[in-house]
CSV table of C-alpha atoms in Angstrom, one decimal:
chain,number,residue,atom,x,y,z
G,27,MET,CA,12.5,33.4,10.8
G,28,LEU,CA,14.9,31.1,9.6
G,29,PRO,CA,15.7,31.3,5.5
G,30,GLY,CA,15.3,27.9,3.2
G,31,PRO,CA,19.1,28.6,1.1
G,32,TRP,CA,19.3,25.3,-1.2
G,33,ASP,CA,23.4,25.9,-2.2
G,34,ALA,CA,26.0,28.2,-0.6
G,35,ALA,CA,25.2,31.2,-2.8
G,36,SER,CA,22.2,31.4,-1.6
G,37,ALA,CA,23.0,31.3,1.8
G,38,VAL,CA,25.4,33.9,1.5
G,39,ALA,CA,22.6,35.9,0.0
G,40,PHE,CA,20.6,35.3,2.8
G,41,ALA,CA,23.2,36.0,5.7
G,42,GLU,CA,24.4,39.4,4.1
G,43,ALA,CA,20.9,40.7,4.2
G,44,GLY,CA,20.7,40.2,8.1
G,45,HIS,CA,19.5,37.1,8.9
G,46,ALA,CA,21.4,35.4,12.1
G,47,ALA,CA,20.2,31.8,11.5
G,48,LEU,CA,19.0,29.3,8.2
G,49,ALA,CA,17.6,25.9,7.9
G,50,THR,CA,18.3,24.1,4.9
G,51,PRO,CA,16.0,22.5,3.0
G,52,SER,CA,15.9,19.1,1.3
G,53,HIS,CA,13.1,19.9,-1.5
G,54,GLY,CA,15.3,23.0,-2.2
G,55,VAL,CA,18.3,21.2,-2.4
G,56,SER,CA,17.6,18.1,-4.1
G,57,ALA,CA,15.8,20.5,-6.8
G,58,ALA,CA,19.7,22.1,-7.1
G,59,LEU,CA,21.1,19.0,-7.3
G,60,GLY,CA,19.1,17.7,-10.1
G,61,TYR,CA,16.5,15.2,-7.8
G,62,ALA,CA,13.3,15.6,-7.1
G,63,ASP,CA,12.3,15.9,-3.7
G,64,GLY,CA,13.3,12.6,-1.4
G,65,ALA,CA,15.5,11.2,-4.5
G,66,CYS,CA,18.4,12.6,-3.3
G,67,PRO,CA,21.2,10.5,-2.1
G,68,ALA,CA,22.7,11.3,1.3
G,69,GLY,CA,26.1,12.1,0.6
G,70,GLU,CA,25.0,14.6,-1.9
G,71,MET,CA,22.3,15.9,1.0
G,72,PHE,CA,24.9,16.3,3.8
G,73,ALA,CA,27.9,17.7,1.1
G,74,ALA,CA,25.6,20.3,-0.2
G,75,VAL,CA,24.3,21.2,3.9
G,76,GLY,CA,28.6,21.2,4.3
G,77,ARG,CA,29.2,23.8,1.2
G,78,ILE,CA,26.1,25.8,2.8
G,79,VAL,CA,27.7,26.0,5.9
G,80,ARG,CA,31.2,26.7,5.3
G,81,ALA,CA,30.2,29.8,3.0
G,82,VAL,CA,28.4,31.5,6.1
G,83,ALA,CA,31.2,30.2,8.8
G,84,ASP,CA,33.1,33.5,8.4
G,85,ARG,CA,29.5,35.1,9.8
G,86,GLU,CA,29.0,33.1,12.8
G,87,VAL,CA,25.2,32.3,11.5
G,88,PRO,CA,24.3,29.4,12.4
G,89,VAL,CA,22.6,26.3,10.0
G,90,SER,CA,19.9,24.2,10.7
G,91,ALA,CA,19.6,21.2,7.9
G,92,ASP,CA,16.2,19.1,6.9
G,93,ILE,CA,18.0,15.8,6.5
G,94,GLU,CA,14.4,13.7,6.4
G,95,ARG,CA,14.5,10.9,7.7
G,96,GLY,CA,17.8,10.3,8.1
G,97,TYR,CA,18.2,8.5,4.8
G,98,GLY,CA,18.1,4.9,6.7
G,99,LEU,CA,21.2,5.6,8.2
G,100,PRO,CA,21.9,4.7,12.0
G,101,PRO,CA,21.3,7.4,14.5
G,102,ALA,CA,25.0,7.6,15.5
G,103,GLU,CA,26.2,7.4,11.4
G,104,ILE,CA,23.1,10.4,10.9
G,105,VAL,CA,25.2,12.4,13.8
G,106,GLU,CA,28.4,11.6,13.4
G,107,ARG,CA,27.7,12.9,9.4
G,108,LEU,CA,26.1,15.8,10.6
G,109,LEU,CA,28.6,17.0,12.8
G,110,ALA,CA,30.8,16.8,11.0
G,111,THR,CA,28.8,19.3,8.1
G,112,GLY,CA,28.8,21.8,10.9
G,113,ALA,CA,25.4,22.1,11.0
G,114,VAL,CA,24.2,22.7,14.5
G,115,GLY,CA,20.9,21.0,14.3
G,116,CYS,CA,18.6,19.1,11.7
G,117,ASN,CA,14.7,17.9,11.0
G,118,LEU,CA,13.7,15.2,11.4
G,119,GLU,CA,10.6,13.7,9.6
G,120,ASP,CA,7.5,10.6,10.9
G,121,THR,CA,6.5,9.6,7.2
G,122,GLY,CA,7.8,6.4,6.3
G,123,PRO,CA,9.7,5.8,2.8
G,124,ASP,CA,6.2,4.4,2.3
G,125,GLY,CA,4.8,7.5,2.5
G,126,ARG,CA,2.8,7.2,5.0
G,127,LEU,CA,3.4,7.9,9.2
G,128,VAL,CA,5.2,6.1,11.0
G,129,ASP,CA,4.0,4.7,14.5
G,130,PRO,CA,4.9,7.5,16.9
G,131,GLU,CA,6.2,5.1,19.7
G,132,ARG,CA,8.7,3.7,17.3
G,133,GLN,CA,9.2,7.4,15.6
G,134,ALA,CA,10.1,8.2,19.6
G,135,GLU,CA,12.8,5.8,20.1
G,136,TRP,CA,14.2,6.4,17.4
G,137,LEU,CA,14.2,10.0,18.1
G,138,ALA,CA,15.7,9.1,21.4
G,139,GLN,CA,18.0,7.4,19.6
G,140,VAL,CA,19.4,10.1,17.5
G,141,ARG,CA,20.1,11.9,20.5
G,142,THR,CA,21.7,9.6,22.8
G,143,ALA,CA,24.1,10.1,19.9
G,144,ALA,CA,24.3,13.5,19.8
G,145,GLY,CA,24.4,14.1,23.8
G,146,PRO,CA,22.0,16.5,25.1
G,147,ASP,CA,23.1,19.8,23.9
G,148,VAL,CA,24.9,19.2,20.6
G,149,LEU,CA,22.2,19.4,17.8
G,150,TYR,CA,18.7,21.7,17.8
G,151,LEU,CA,16.3,18.5,17.3
G,152,ASN,CA,13.0,19.9,14.5
G,153,ALA,CA,11.4,17.4,15.1
G,154,ARG,CA,8.8,17.2,12.1
G,155,VAL,CA,5.3,16.1,13.0
G,156,ASP,CA,3.1,14.9,9.8
G,157,SER,CA,-0.2,14.3,11.2
G,158,TYR,CA,-1.7,16.9,8.6
G,159,LEU,CA,0.3,16.1,5.9
G,160,ARG,CA,-0.9,12.8,5.3
G,161,GLY,CA,-4.3,12.9,6.8
G,162,ALA,CA,-5.0,12.0,9.8
G,163,ALA,CA,-8.6,11.2,10.7
G,164,ASP,CA,-7.7,13.6,13.6
G,165,PRO,CA,-4.8,15.5,12.7
G,166,LEU,CA,-5.0,17.7,15.5
G,167,ALA,CA,-5.3,14.7,18.6
G,168,ASP,CA,-2.4,13.0,16.4
G,169,ALA,CA,-0.4,15.8,16.5
G,170,LEU,CA,-0.3,16.7,20.0
G,171,ALA,CA,0.1,13.4,21.0
G,172,ARG,CA,2.6,12.8,18.7
G,173,ALA,CA,4.5,15.8,19.3
G,174,ARG,CA,4.5,14.7,23.5
G,175,ARG,CA,6.3,11.6,22.7
G,176,TYR,CA,8.9,13.6,20.8
G,177,VAL,CA,9.3,15.7,23.1
G,178,ALA,CA,10.1,13.1,26.2
G,179,ALA,CA,12.1,11.2,23.7
G,180,GLY,CA,14.4,14.7,23.5
G,181,ALA,CA,13.0,16.6,20.9
G,182,ASP,CA,14.1,20.8,21.3
G,183,CYS,CA,11.2,21.7,18.6
G,184,VAL,CA,8.2,20.4,16.9
G,185,TYR,CA,7.0,20.9,13.4
G,186,PRO,CA,3.6,19.9,13.1
G,187,LEU,CA,3.6,20.7,9.4
G,188,GLY,CA,1.0,22.3,7.2
G,189,ALA,CA,-1.0,22.9,10.7
G,190,PRO,CA,-3.6,25.3,9.9
G,191,THR,CA,-3.5,28.7,12.7
G,192,ASP,CA,-6.0,27.8,15.1
G,193,ASP,CA,-4.4,24.8,15.5
G,194,LEU,CA,-1.4,26.1,15.9
G,195,ARG,CA,-2.3,28.1,18.9
G,196,VAL,CA,-3.7,24.8,20.5
G,197,LEU,CA,-0.4,23.1,20.1
G,198,ALA,CA,1.8,26.5,21.0
G,199,ALA,CA,0.0,26.6,24.2
G,200,GLU,CA,-0.2,22.8,25.1
G,201,LEU,CA,3.5,22.2,24.6
G,202,PRO,CA,6.7,22.4,26.8
G,203,VAL,CA,8.7,23.2,23.6
G,204,PRO,CA,9.1,26.4,20.6
G,205,VAL,CA,6.7,25.0,17.5
G,206,ASN,CA,8.1,25.3,13.9
G,207,ALA,CA,5.2,26.5,11.0
G,208,VAL,CA,6.3,26.7,7.6
G,209,SER,CA,5.7,29.6,5.5
G,210,ASP,CA,5.3,29.4,1.7
G,211,ALA,CA,3.3,29.8,-0.7
G,212,GLY,CA,-0.4,28.6,0.3
G,213,SER,CA,0.7,29.4,4.1
G,214,PRO,CA,0.8,33.3,6.3
G,215,ALA,CA,2.4,35.2,6.7
G,216,PRO,CA,5.4,34.7,9.2
G,217,GLY,CA,4.1,37.8,11.5
G,218,GLU,CA,0.8,35.9,11.5
G,219,LEU,CA,2.1,32.3,12.5
G,220,ALA,CA,4.4,34.2,15.0
G,221,ALA,CA,1.0,35.5,16.6
G,222,ALA,CA,-0.6,32.1,16.5
G,223,GLY,CA,2.3,31.3,18.9
G,224,ALA,CA,4.8,29.9,16.3
G,225,ARG,CA,8.5,30.9,18.0
G,226,ARG,CA,10.1,29.4,14.3
G,227,VAL,CA,9.8,30.0,10.9
G,228,THR,CA,10.8,28.2,8.1
G,229,PHE,CA,9.5,27.9,4.3
G,230,GLY,CA,10.8,24.6,3.3
G,231,GLY,CA,11.6,24.9,-0.5
G,232,SER,CA,9.7,27.5,-1.9
G,233,LEU,CA,12.7,30.5,-1.7
G,234,ALA,CA,14.5,27.7,-3.9
G,235,LEU,CA,11.8,27.4,-6.6
G,236,ARG,CA,10.6,31.3,-6.4
G,237,SER,CA,14.6,31.4,-7.2
G,238,PHE,CA,14.3,28.2,-10.3
G,239,ARG,CA,10.9,30.3,-11.5
G,240,GLU,CA,12.8,33.4,-12.1
G,241,VAL,CA,15.8,31.8,-13.8
G,242,ALA,CA,13.3,30.4,-16.0
G,243,ALA,CA,11.7,33.2,-16.7
G,244,LEU,CA,15.3,34.2,-17.2
G,245,ALA,CA,16.1,32.1,-19.8
G,246,ARG,CA,12.7,32.9,-21.3
G,247,GLY,CA,14.0,36.6,-21.9
G,248,LEU,CA,17.0,35.6,-23.5
G,249,ARG,CA,15.4,33.4,-25.7
G,250,GLU,CA,13.7,37.0,-27.0
G,251,THR,CA,16.6,39.5,-27.3
């Protein structure tokens, strides 16, 4: 279970609560920096990840980073900039800049280039599979086909975002790597996801958004005093 810190202070809070690893959410980090989801410039995202990593380095809490689809950078530069932050892994998604699923063979080739640039044991590569998010005609079949290609390309984990628990069971049984699931306001709790076969649970931007709502309530309360 990897909570998603959006800044250094939230990373410290999760680490102090005893969480052994963290996974930054691009949505939460973007919102904290004043950007819409998907609109944060690469430099600001990598800088934010670096601050989060630094904040928990003395506690030896590893951090994985959601870097969307790499911001159009060449694979070698993605790896170089990610390693410079101190992150130990990353999410890479298969939704293109047009909001559509990338051809799975092309995505697999790109992931293979990232893996080659990183080396075999340097970065934990979590390949997001957006078959459910983008409305594939048969999302389970599409997710399985994509995930198998991505694993062959060097992915250490696959992340079928939005897969229902029944499909998670199939994916977990059929694939030779761990399956990542998301637990947010509209999803099952981590325990239920684990029972369905998920071995890695993240939270997307939901924890950040919850915090921002609490700050908004605090701000309104101050106005009323």
